[in-house]
Short mmCIF file of C-alpha atoms in Angstrom, two decimals:
data_model
loop_
_atom_site.label_atom_id
_atom_site.label_comp_id
_atom_site.label_asym_id
_atom_site.label_seq_id
_atom_site.Cartn_x
_atom_site.Cartn_y
_atom_site.Cartn_z
CA MET A 1 88.36 109.50 -47.66
CA PHE A 2 87.57 108.16 -51.13
CA LEU A 3 84.56 106.34 -49.73
CA ARG A 4 82.83 109.68 -49.23
CA GLN A 5 82.38 109.77 -52.98
CA LEU A 6 81.81 106.06 -53.34
CA THR A 7 78.89 106.08 -50.95
CA THR A 8 77.27 109.20 -52.36
CA LEU A 9 76.93 107.23 -55.56
CA PHE A 10 75.49 104.21 -53.80
CA VAL A 11 72.21 105.74 -52.69
CA PHE A 12 69.22 106.91 -54.75
CA LEU A 13 70.82 107.78 -58.04
CA ALA A 14 67.57 106.48 -59.44
CA ALA A 15 65.90 109.72 -58.55
CA ALA A 16 68.12 111.79 -60.84
CA SER A 17 68.31 112.07 -64.65
CA LEU A 18 69.84 115.30 -65.87
CA SER A 19 69.99 114.96 -69.64
CA CYS A 20 69.91 112.56 -72.59
CA ASP A 21 72.59 111.92 -75.15
CA PRO A 22 70.57 110.64 -78.13
CA GLU A 23 73.14 111.66 -80.75
CA SER A 24 76.00 109.56 -79.39
CA SER A 25 77.13 106.84 -81.78
CA ALA A 26 78.16 104.47 -78.97
CA PRO A 27 75.60 101.83 -77.94
CA ALA A 28 73.60 102.75 -74.87
CA THR A 29 75.05 99.81 -72.93
CA HIS A 30 78.60 101.11 -73.51
CA ARG A 31 77.63 104.57 -72.31
CA THR A 32 75.83 103.32 -69.21
CA GLY A 33 77.68 103.27 -65.90
CA ILE A 34 74.65 103.17 -63.63
CA VAL A 35 71.33 101.37 -63.98
CA CYS A 36 68.53 101.78 -61.47
CA ARG A 37 65.19 100.10 -61.13
CA PHE A 38 62.13 100.92 -59.02
CA THR A 39 59.77 97.99 -58.67
CA LYS A 40 56.01 98.01 -58.40
CA GLU A 41 56.36 97.49 -54.63
CA ALA A 42 58.36 100.73 -54.41
CA GLY A 43 55.58 102.51 -56.25
CA LEU A 44 53.11 101.29 -53.66
CA VAL A 45 55.24 102.87 -50.93
CA PHE A 46 55.22 106.20 -52.74
CA ASN A 47 51.49 105.83 -53.34
CA GLN A 48 50.90 106.16 -49.60
CA GLU A 49 51.64 109.85 -49.95
CA THR A 50 49.95 110.42 -53.32
CA SER A 51 46.97 112.11 -51.67
CA ASP A 52 49.18 114.93 -50.35
CA VAL A 53 50.49 115.71 -53.84
CA ILE A 54 46.99 115.54 -55.35
CA GLN A 55 45.63 117.84 -52.66
CA ALA A 56 48.48 120.26 -53.37
CA ALA A 57 47.56 120.16 -57.07
CA PHE A 58 43.96 121.06 -56.26
CA ARG A 59 44.95 123.81 -53.83
CA HIS A 60 47.41 125.44 -56.21
CA ALA A 61 45.20 125.28 -59.28
CA SER A 62 44.13 128.68 -60.57
CA PHE A 63 40.68 128.78 -62.09
CA PRO A 64 39.62 131.29 -64.74
CA ASN A 65 36.38 133.20 -64.56
CA ILE A 66 33.46 131.23 -65.90
CA GLU A 67 30.98 133.34 -67.80
CA GLY A 68 28.16 132.81 -70.21
CA GLU A 69 24.66 133.72 -71.30
CA GLN A 70 21.50 131.67 -71.56
CA SER A 71 17.99 132.36 -72.87
CA ILE A 72 15.30 131.10 -70.51
CA LEU A 73 11.65 130.82 -71.50
CA PHE A 74 9.46 133.52 -69.88
CA LEU A 75 12.50 134.90 -67.99
CA GLY A 76 14.49 136.30 -70.87
CA THR A 77 18.25 136.37 -71.13
CA VAL A 78 20.36 135.40 -68.12
CA SER A 79 24.05 136.31 -68.11
CA TYR A 80 26.45 135.15 -65.42
CA ILE A 81 30.09 135.19 -64.32
CA PHE A 82 31.75 133.06 -61.64
CA LYS A 83 34.81 134.81 -60.19
CA ASN A 84 37.54 134.11 -57.60
CA LEU A 85 37.02 130.35 -57.67
CA GLN A 86 39.11 128.83 -54.84
CA ILE A 87 39.20 125.57 -52.93
CA ASN A 88 38.24 125.91 -49.28
CA ASN A 89 38.90 122.38 -48.04
CA MET A 90 39.28 118.91 -49.45
CA SER A 91 40.03 115.31 -48.60
CA VAL A 92 41.13 112.15 -50.43
CA GLU A 93 39.64 108.84 -49.36
CA LYS A 94 41.81 106.34 -51.23
CA SER A 95 44.52 106.08 -53.89
CA ASP A 96 46.04 103.14 -55.78
CA ALA A 97 49.11 102.90 -58.02
CA ASP A 98 50.06 100.39 -60.69
CA LEU A 99 52.54 100.00 -63.55
CA SER A 100 51.71 99.26 -67.17
CA ASP A 101 53.89 98.27 -70.13
CA GLU A 102 51.94 100.60 -72.43
CA LYS A 103 50.66 103.44 -70.24
CA GLY A 104 53.44 103.80 -67.65
CA ILE A 105 52.46 104.80 -64.12
CA LEU A 106 48.76 104.43 -63.38
CA ILE A 107 47.21 106.27 -60.43
CA SER A 108 43.61 105.88 -59.34
CA ILE A 109 42.21 108.23 -56.70
CA GLU A 110 38.75 107.71 -55.27
CA ASN A 111 36.40 110.15 -53.59
CA VAL A 112 38.26 113.45 -53.79
CA ALA A 113 35.88 115.69 -51.86
CA ALA A 114 36.44 119.41 -52.45
CA ALA A 115 34.51 122.60 -51.70
CA PHE A 116 34.96 125.49 -54.15
CA GLN A 117 34.07 129.02 -53.13
CA GLY A 118 33.78 132.24 -55.07
CA THR A 119 31.59 135.12 -56.16
CA MET A 120 28.86 135.03 -58.76
CA ASN A 121 27.45 137.97 -60.68
CA TYR A 122 24.32 137.40 -62.71
CA ALA A 123 21.77 139.46 -64.53
CA TYR A 124 18.49 138.69 -66.23
CA SER A 125 16.39 140.96 -68.36
CA ASN A 126 13.20 140.91 -70.38
CA TRP A 127 10.66 143.43 -71.63
CA LEU A 128 9.49 144.08 -68.04
CA LEU A 129 12.65 144.39 -65.90
CA ASN A 130 16.42 144.31 -65.62
CA LEU A 131 18.06 142.83 -62.51
CA ASN A 132 21.70 142.54 -61.47
CA HIS A 133 22.93 140.57 -58.47
CA SER A 134 26.25 139.66 -56.84
CA LEU A 135 26.48 136.94 -54.22
CA ASP A 136 28.81 134.33 -52.74
CA PHE A 137 28.52 130.72 -53.75
CA GLU A 138 29.98 127.34 -52.81
CA ILE A 139 30.30 124.26 -54.97
CA GLU A 140 30.41 120.91 -53.25
CA SER A 141 32.07 118.26 -55.39
CA GLN A 142 33.07 114.64 -55.16
CA THR A 143 35.38 113.31 -57.83
CA ASP A 144 37.18 110.15 -58.90
CA LEU A 145 40.50 110.80 -60.62
CA ASN A 146 42.41 108.45 -62.92
CA LEU A 147 45.89 109.33 -64.19
CA ALA A 148 48.45 107.75 -66.50
CA LEU A 149 51.98 109.19 -66.36
CA THR A 150 54.95 108.38 -68.59
CA LEU A 151 58.59 109.37 -68.16
CA ALA A 152 60.93 110.47 -70.93
CA CYS A 153 64.10 112.47 -71.31
CA ASP A 154 63.53 115.93 -72.74
CA ASN A 155 66.05 118.79 -73.01
CA GLY A 156 68.17 117.81 -70.06
CA ARG A 157 65.60 116.54 -67.58
CA ILE A 158 63.05 113.88 -66.89
CA ALA A 159 59.80 115.00 -68.46
CA VAL A 160 56.57 113.70 -67.00
CA THR A 161 53.73 113.43 -69.49
CA VAL A 162 50.13 113.03 -68.33
CA THR A 163 48.75 110.77 -71.06
CA ASP A 164 45.41 110.23 -69.33
CA CYS A 165 43.63 112.53 -66.88
CA LEU A 166 40.03 111.55 -66.25
CA LEU A 167 37.80 113.24 -63.67
CA ASN A 168 34.46 111.60 -62.99
CA PHE A 169 32.20 113.85 -60.94
CA ASP A 170 29.97 111.84 -58.65
CA LYS A 171 28.67 115.05 -57.16
CA LEU A 172 28.66 118.72 -58.23
CA MET A 173 26.23 120.85 -56.23
CA LEU A 174 25.97 124.63 -56.33
CA GLN A 175 25.03 126.24 -53.01
CA ILE A 176 23.84 129.87 -52.99
CA GLN A 177 23.08 131.57 -49.70
CA ARG A 178 21.95 134.90 -48.33
CA HIS A 179 19.51 135.55 -51.17
CA LYS A 180 15.74 135.40 -51.06
CA GLU A 181 15.60 133.80 -54.51
CA ALA A 182 18.26 131.19 -53.73
CA GLY A 183 15.96 128.26 -54.44
CA TRP A 184 15.20 128.81 -58.12
CA ILE A 185 18.54 130.51 -58.82
CA GLN A 186 20.35 127.51 -57.40
CA ARG A 187 18.36 125.08 -59.56
CA LEU A 188 18.75 127.28 -62.64
CA PHE A 189 22.53 127.62 -62.49
CA THR A 190 23.11 124.07 -61.36
CA ASP A 191 21.34 122.89 -64.50
CA PHE A 192 22.93 124.93 -67.25
CA VAL A 193 26.28 125.81 -65.65
CA SER A 194 27.07 122.28 -64.51
CA PHE A 195 28.71 121.20 -67.76
CA THR A 196 30.87 124.34 -67.95
CA LEU A 197 31.95 123.93 -64.34
CA ARG A 198 32.89 120.31 -64.85
CA HIS A 199 34.88 121.09 -67.98
CA THR A 200 36.72 124.02 -66.38
CA VAL A 201 37.55 122.22 -63.14
CA LYS A 202 38.77 119.17 -65.04
CA GLY A 203 40.96 121.22 -67.39
CA GLN A 204 42.58 123.21 -64.61
CA ILE A 205 43.13 120.25 -62.29
CA CYS A 206 44.71 118.16 -65.06
CA THR A 207 46.93 121.10 -66.02
CA GLU A 208 47.98 121.56 -62.40
CA ILE A 209 48.74 117.86 -61.97
CA TYR A 210 50.97 118.04 -65.05
CA LYS A 211 52.78 121.05 -63.60
CA MET A 212 53.00 119.43 -60.17
CA ALA A 213 54.46 116.21 -61.56
CA ASN A 214 57.18 118.09 -63.41
CA LEU A 215 57.90 120.35 -60.44
CA LEU A 216 58.29 117.24 -58.31
CA ALA A 217 60.62 115.71 -60.91
CA ASP A 218 62.73 118.89 -60.99
CA PHE A 219 62.81 119.03 -57.19
CA THR A 220 63.96 115.42 -57.08
CA LEU A 221 66.71 116.18 -59.59
CA ARG A 222 67.97 119.06 -57.48
CA GLN A 223 68.01 116.90 -54.37
CA ALA A 224 69.83 114.12 -56.22
CA ALA A 225 72.37 116.58 -57.61
CA LEU A 226 73.09 117.82 -54.10
CA PHE A 227 73.42 114.25 -52.88
CA ILE A 228 75.97 113.06 -55.42
CA GLN A 229 78.12 116.20 -55.60
CA ASP A 230 80.82 116.86 -53.04
CA GLY A 231 83.13 119.81 -53.44
CA GLU A 232 84.65 119.85 -56.90
CA ILE A 233 83.88 116.18 -57.58
CA ALA A 234 80.65 115.47 -59.44
CA THR A 235 79.02 112.39 -60.92
CA SER A 236 76.80 112.84 -63.93
CA VAL A 237 73.62 110.81 -64.12
CA GLU A 238 72.65 111.79 -67.65
CA LEU A 239 70.29 109.35 -69.26
CA THR A 240 71.59 107.22 -72.09
CA ALA A 241 68.06 106.17 -73.12
CA ASP A 242 64.45 106.84 -72.23
CA PRO A 243 63.27 105.14 -69.03
CA VAL A 244 61.71 101.71 -69.52
CA HIS A 245 58.19 101.05 -68.20
CA THR A 246 57.01 97.52 -67.54
CA SER A 247 54.24 96.08 -65.42
CA GLY A 248 56.80 95.17 -62.77
CA TYR A 249 59.26 98.07 -62.65
CA ILE A 250 60.56 101.37 -64.03
CA GLU A 251 64.21 101.33 -65.08
CA SER A 252 66.58 104.11 -66.14
CA TRP A 253 70.11 104.01 -67.60
CA HIS A 254 72.63 106.68 -66.65
CA LYS A 255 76.10 107.66 -67.85
CA GLY A 256 77.81 107.79 -64.48
CA SER A 257 80.66 109.88 -65.88
CA VAL A 258 82.78 111.69 -63.30
CA SER A 259 84.23 115.20 -63.46
CA TYR A 260 86.73 117.01 -61.31
CA LYS A 261 86.92 120.81 -61.24
CA ASN A 262 84.49 120.83 -64.19
CA SER A 263 86.82 118.67 -66.30
CA PRO A 264 85.74 115.15 -67.34
CA VAL A 265 87.70 112.13 -66.16
CA ALA A 266 88.56 109.57 -68.83
CA GLN A 267 86.49 106.45 -68.31
CA LYS A 268 86.43 102.98 -69.89
CA PRO A 269 83.23 101.44 -71.30
CA SER A 270 81.06 99.91 -68.62
CA ALA A 271 80.19 96.27 -68.10
CA ILE A 272 76.68 96.20 -66.65
CA PRO A 273 74.85 93.19 -68.10
CA VAL A 274 71.70 93.66 -70.13
CA GLU A 275 69.84 90.94 -68.22
CA ARG A 276 69.38 91.74 -64.53
CA VAL A 277 67.10 90.52 -61.79
CA GLU A 278 65.82 92.82 -59.07
CA SER A 279 65.73 91.53 -55.49
CA ARG A 280 64.43 94.55 -53.58
CA MET A 281 62.10 97.51 -54.03
CA PHE A 282 64.99 99.70 -55.21
CA ASN A 283 67.88 98.21 -57.22
CA LEU A 284 71.03 99.92 -58.40
CA TRP A 285 73.81 98.53 -60.60
CA VAL A 286 77.10 100.47 -60.66
CA SER A 287 80.06 99.60 -62.88
CA GLU A 288 83.76 99.41 -62.06
CA PRO A 289 84.72 102.41 -64.26
CA VAL A 290 82.39 104.72 -62.31
CA ILE A 291 83.91 103.75 -58.95
CA ASN A 292 87.48 103.89 -60.24
CA SER A 293 86.87 107.34 -61.71
CA LEU A 294 85.67 108.45 -58.29
CA LEU A 295 88.79 106.97 -56.70
CA PHE A 296 90.94 108.84 -59.21
CA THR A 297 89.29 112.19 -58.47
CA ALA A 298 89.42 111.53 -54.72
CA TYR A 299 93.16 110.90 -55.09
CA GLN A 300 93.55 114.10 -57.11
CA ASP A 301 91.65 116.01 -54.43
CA ASP A 302 93.87 114.58 -51.64
CA ARG A 303 90.97 112.85 -49.91
CA LEU A 304 92.61 109.48 -49.36
CA THR A 305 95.04 110.43 -46.60
CA LEU A 306 94.44 109.33 -43.02
CA LYS A 307 96.28 110.99 -40.12
CA LEU A 308 96.15 109.52 -36.62
CA THR A 309 97.51 110.89 -33.34
CA ASP A 310 97.04 110.42 -29.60
CA GLY A 311 93.89 108.50 -28.66
CA ASP A 312 93.35 107.26 -32.22
CA LEU A 313 96.83 105.75 -32.20
CA LEU A 314 96.17 104.01 -28.91
CA LYS A 315 92.96 102.48 -30.29
CA LEU A 316 94.72 101.43 -33.48
CA PHE A 317 97.58 99.63 -31.75
CA GLU A 318 95.93 98.27 -28.62
CA ASP A 319 96.11 94.49 -28.69
CA GLY A 320 94.23 93.48 -25.56
CA GLU A 321 97.40 92.63 -23.68
CA SER A 322 98.50 94.11 -20.37
CA ASN A 323 98.91 97.88 -20.30
CA ASN A 324 102.40 97.38 -18.95
CA LYS A 325 103.51 95.76 -22.19
CA PRO A 326 104.54 98.14 -25.01
CA ASN A 327 102.28 97.96 -28.05
CA ILE A 328 103.61 97.31 -31.54
CA LEU A 329 104.22 100.97 -32.34
CA GLN A 330 106.09 101.50 -29.06
CA GLN A 331 108.20 98.45 -29.86
CA MET A 332 109.05 99.84 -33.28
CA ILE A 333 109.85 103.32 -31.99
CA PRO A 334 110.95 102.97 -28.34
CA ASP A 335 111.52 105.79 -25.87
CA VAL A 336 109.02 108.10 -27.60
CA PRO A 337 105.67 108.73 -25.86
CA MET A 338 102.60 107.85 -27.94
CA HIS A 339 101.25 111.38 -27.72
CA ASP A 340 104.39 112.60 -29.53
CA LEU A 341 103.76 110.36 -32.54
CA MET A 342 101.66 110.78 -35.66
CA ILE A 343 100.97 108.21 -38.38
CA LYS A 344 100.07 109.29 -41.88
CA LEU A 345 98.72 106.78 -44.39
CA GLY A 346 98.27 107.79 -48.00
CA PRO A 347 98.14 106.35 -51.52
CA LEU A 348 101.12 106.55 -53.83
CA ARG A 349 98.78 106.38 -56.83
CA PRO A 350 95.02 106.09 -57.33
CA PRO A 351 93.70 102.82 -55.89
CA VAL A 352 91.91 100.39 -58.19
CA ILE A 353 88.65 98.57 -57.50
CA LEU A 354 87.81 95.22 -59.11
CA PHE A 355 84.32 93.83 -58.71
CA LYS A 356 84.37 90.03 -58.67
CA PRO A 357 81.97 87.33 -57.46
CA VAL A 358 84.27 86.77 -54.45
CA GLY A 359 83.85 90.41 -53.37
CA THR A 360 85.31 93.88 -53.92
CA ILE A 361 89.05 93.69 -54.54
CA MET A 362 90.95 96.83 -53.57
CA GLN A 363 94.43 97.14 -55.07
CA ALA A 364 96.56 99.94 -53.64
CA SER A 365 100.10 101.15 -53.22
CA VAL A 366 100.38 103.10 -49.99
CA SER A 367 102.93 104.93 -47.92
CA VAL A 368 103.11 104.80 -44.11
CA GLU A 369 104.92 107.60 -42.35
CA VAL A 370 105.55 107.77 -38.59
CA ASP A 371 106.54 111.25 -37.42
CA VAL A 372 107.86 112.35 -34.04
CA LEU A 373 106.16 115.62 -33.13
CA SER A 374 107.92 118.30 -31.13
CA SER A 375 106.90 121.68 -29.79
CA SER A 376 110.32 123.05 -30.73
CA ASN A 377 109.52 122.75 -34.45
CA ASP A 378 112.17 120.10 -35.04
CA SER A 379 109.74 117.30 -35.84
CA HIS A 380 111.20 114.48 -37.85
CA THR A 381 110.22 111.27 -39.59
CA ALA A 382 111.14 108.20 -37.57
CA LEU A 383 109.91 105.62 -40.08
CA TYR A 384 108.77 105.64 -43.69
CA LEU A 385 107.69 102.64 -45.74
CA GLU A 386 105.89 101.85 -48.95
CA MET A 387 103.84 98.75 -49.57
CA ASP A 388 101.48 97.16 -52.07
CA SER A 389 98.27 95.59 -50.86
CA GLU A 390 95.33 93.66 -52.24
CA THR A 391 92.30 93.37 -49.99
CA ILE A 392 88.94 91.68 -50.54
CA ILE A 393 86.12 93.59 -48.85
CA HIS A 394 82.44 92.77 -48.38
CA ALA A 395 80.15 95.75 -47.73
CA SER A 396 76.75 95.90 -46.05
CA TYR A 397 74.42 98.49 -44.56
CA ALA A 398 72.19 97.93 -41.55
CA GLU A 399 70.86 99.95 -38.63
CA ARG A 400 71.98 103.17 -40.35
CA LYS A 401 75.61 102.08 -40.39
CA ILE A 402 77.95 100.94 -43.14
CA CYS A 403 79.96 97.78 -42.47
CA LEU A 404 83.12 96.86 -44.41
CA ARG A 405 84.40 93.38 -43.66
CA PRO A 406 87.78 92.29 -45.08
CA SER A 407 88.05 88.60 -45.92
CA SER A 408 91.67 88.53 -47.07
CA ASN A 409 94.65 90.85 -47.20
CA LEU A 410 97.84 90.36 -49.20
CA TRP A 411 100.66 92.85 -48.78
CA ALA A 412 104.30 93.32 -49.68
CA VAL A 413 106.79 95.88 -48.31
CA LYS A 414 108.68 97.70 -51.09
CA VAL A 415 110.59 100.52 -49.37
CA VAL A 416 111.81 100.98 -45.77
CA ARG A 417 113.58 104.06 -44.46
CA SER A 418 114.09 104.65 -40.74
CA ASN A 419 115.85 107.02 -38.41
CA PRO A 420 119.38 105.72 -37.63
CA VAL A 421 118.49 105.61 -33.95
CA ILE A 422 115.76 103.04 -34.68
CA ALA A 423 117.66 101.12 -37.34
CA LEU A 424 114.75 99.05 -38.62
CA ASP A 425 115.33 96.86 -41.64
CA GLU A 426 112.81 95.28 -43.97
CA SER A 427 112.65 91.94 -42.13
CA LYS A 428 111.89 93.64 -38.78
CA VAL A 429 109.23 95.87 -40.37
CA LYS A 430 107.57 92.80 -41.90
CA SER A 431 107.47 91.03 -38.56
CA TYR A 432 105.90 94.07 -36.89
CA LEU A 433 103.34 94.39 -39.69
CA GLU A 434 102.47 90.70 -39.44
CA ALA A 435 101.84 91.18 -35.72
CA PHE A 436 99.79 94.31 -36.41
CA PHE A 437 97.55 92.64 -39.00
CA SER A 438 97.15 89.45 -36.96
CA ALA A 439 95.95 91.58 -34.03
CA GLY A 440 93.15 93.06 -36.18
CA GLY A 441 94.98 96.19 -37.32
CA LEU A 442 93.35 96.22 -40.77
CA GLU A 443 89.87 95.98 -39.28
CA LYS A 444 90.67 98.94 -37.01
CA ILE A 445 91.80 101.07 -39.94
CA ILE A 446 88.65 100.13 -41.84
CA SER A 447 86.55 101.12 -38.81
CA TYR A 448 87.61 104.73 -39.37
CA VAL A 449 86.42 104.46 -42.96
CA GLU A 450 83.10 103.02 -41.76
CA PHE A 451 82.70 105.95 -39.37
CA TYR A 452 83.33 108.53 -42.11
CA ILE A 453 80.91 106.84 -44.51
CA THR A 454 78.15 106.57 -41.91
CA ALA A 455 78.60 110.23 -40.98
CA LEU A 456 78.35 111.20 -44.65
CA LEU A 457 75.21 109.14 -45.15
CA ASP A 458 73.62 110.85 -42.15
CA LYS A 459 74.64 114.24 -43.51
CA LYS A 460 73.11 113.39 -46.88
CA GLY A 461 69.82 112.44 -45.22
CA LEU A 462 69.74 108.73 -45.98
CA HIS A 463 67.93 108.16 -42.68
CA ASN A 464 64.85 109.82 -44.22
CA PHE A 465 64.35 106.71 -46.34
CA ASN A 466 64.20 104.15 -43.50
CA ILE A 467 66.48 101.69 -45.30
CA THR A 468 65.74 98.01 -44.54
CA ASN A 469 66.78 94.62 -45.88
CA SER A 470 69.69 96.11 -47.84
CA LEU A 471 72.01 94.11 -50.07
CA MET A 472 75.42 94.86 -51.63
CA GLU A 473 76.58 92.10 -53.97
CA THR A 474 79.46 92.10 -56.45
CA ASP A 475 79.81 90.33 -59.77
CA GLU A 476 82.19 90.54 -62.71
CA GLY A 477 82.70 94.25 -63.37
CA TYR A 478 79.80 95.71 -61.37
CA VAL A 479 78.16 95.89 -57.96
CA THR A 480 74.48 95.47 -57.16
CA ILE A 481 73.01 97.63 -54.42
CA ALA A 482 69.43 96.79 -53.51
CA THR A 483 67.18 97.77 -50.64
CA ASP A 484 63.68 98.07 -49.34
CA PHE A 485 62.75 101.43 -47.86
CA GLY A 486 60.10 103.52 -46.19
CA PHE A 487 58.73 106.67 -47.75
CA PRO A 488 61.05 109.72 -47.34
CA ARG A 489 58.38 111.89 -45.76
CA GLN A 490 60.83 114.67 -45.00
CA LEU A 491 61.59 115.15 -48.70
CA LEU A 492 57.91 115.43 -49.54
CA GLU A 493 57.40 117.98 -46.78
CA ASN A 494 60.36 119.99 -48.12
CA PHE A 495 58.81 119.90 -51.60
CA LEU A 496 55.41 121.03 -50.37
CA GLN A 497 56.98 123.81 -48.27
CA ASN A 498 58.99 125.04 -51.26
CA LEU A 499 55.86 124.87 -53.37
CA THR A 500 53.94 127.03 -50.89
CA ALA A 501 56.81 129.51 -50.63
CA THR A 502 57.01 129.77 -54.42
CA ALA A 503 53.26 130.33 -54.69
CA ARG A 504 53.41 133.12 -52.11
CA SER A 505 56.30 134.86 -53.83
#
């Protein structure tokens, strides 16, 4: 169904930004089909898991050898080298996140406790003796970390820049064991190696955080690309401008252009207003042209046809009356068992969506074909009709299910052809259709669409986000999709697993 593509666009396009188009002469607003906004409250939800990413940055940091030479009074020259510096264990006590108009995303992490282990070689020499030693060491550290991250579009992806990376060491203690001179050696190296250690650890951790942030951005892009692509239909979320940082939200503007079999679909300028108000943690504005392009490609890909037989037909035409009374379909086509019938509904041309304050208006021209099936390969069409329809639909999402509620339905029969045995004319078909719609037939057809959409959302992993308090609201030329959500823990675990696998390879 076309709604497979429609719904893939509805959820978490904010996470994806594939490339910029800075050289286009068209205004950014005319090239924008999708706008998404993460509020400060959404950032606080993501902040709950910041410690895991920071710990991963520490664990995956690679530290160079630290070596140097120092002249000590009465002792002579002491040379040293710290090798194989690795983190043994660590913990993060607390993290906070905030947004800033000037600095972007601000992250403050308190009391990062980490133990570094490695091997130290040192030598000291004077006019009396020359000594060389190798021993294991451990560095106990406690650090406060302050970060400022900004987002920009760079060569086809979201680039994360670490504008500030400050490590304040509350504790840096060198522990040397299994050596009879550990006492004075420990004091000696703690004194004159401390500055070098602090500088090296800070440089490598900040570098690793920069790498980690961009790896996480790339991972998110890949996940988003998988989410919005289905078969040979793809929706581009290329940025039309750099993301906007404010103290209340982060907003990005995306093209929303659609392609089919790697060929672009012609699309009108969009009509998303410049002034918008967010109502949830995550807010998405999608324009009419984006949805209609998806409908066009779904039509081209033959995804808008619905075929019903057997039990599905019984559910569609049951009217709550006595089982002894023929249903509407049996009245139209008498003397043919229901299990020998098949109904095929399909569009005659691509449907059109209009977003209005009253709701989503679906305009469609459809064909309805009722076939009599036979095992002797002489199946035939008993009834064929064409009709135009205009339906107003209100959409919502709750309890992991999509709900589509029609509020009005206008239709007109254009063509009727029937088997001579049935001899149905246009007036009889209209009366049967009126009875069908009055008995809730349209709602039953829409229920199949709801089922397909919900199944697709489950397949795409929307349940990982714990969607709550969702809103779908239409206005002139665009739809607003807003929701609160819980942190998608599964996605973070997938990222960390991939990160570990990459490090091992």
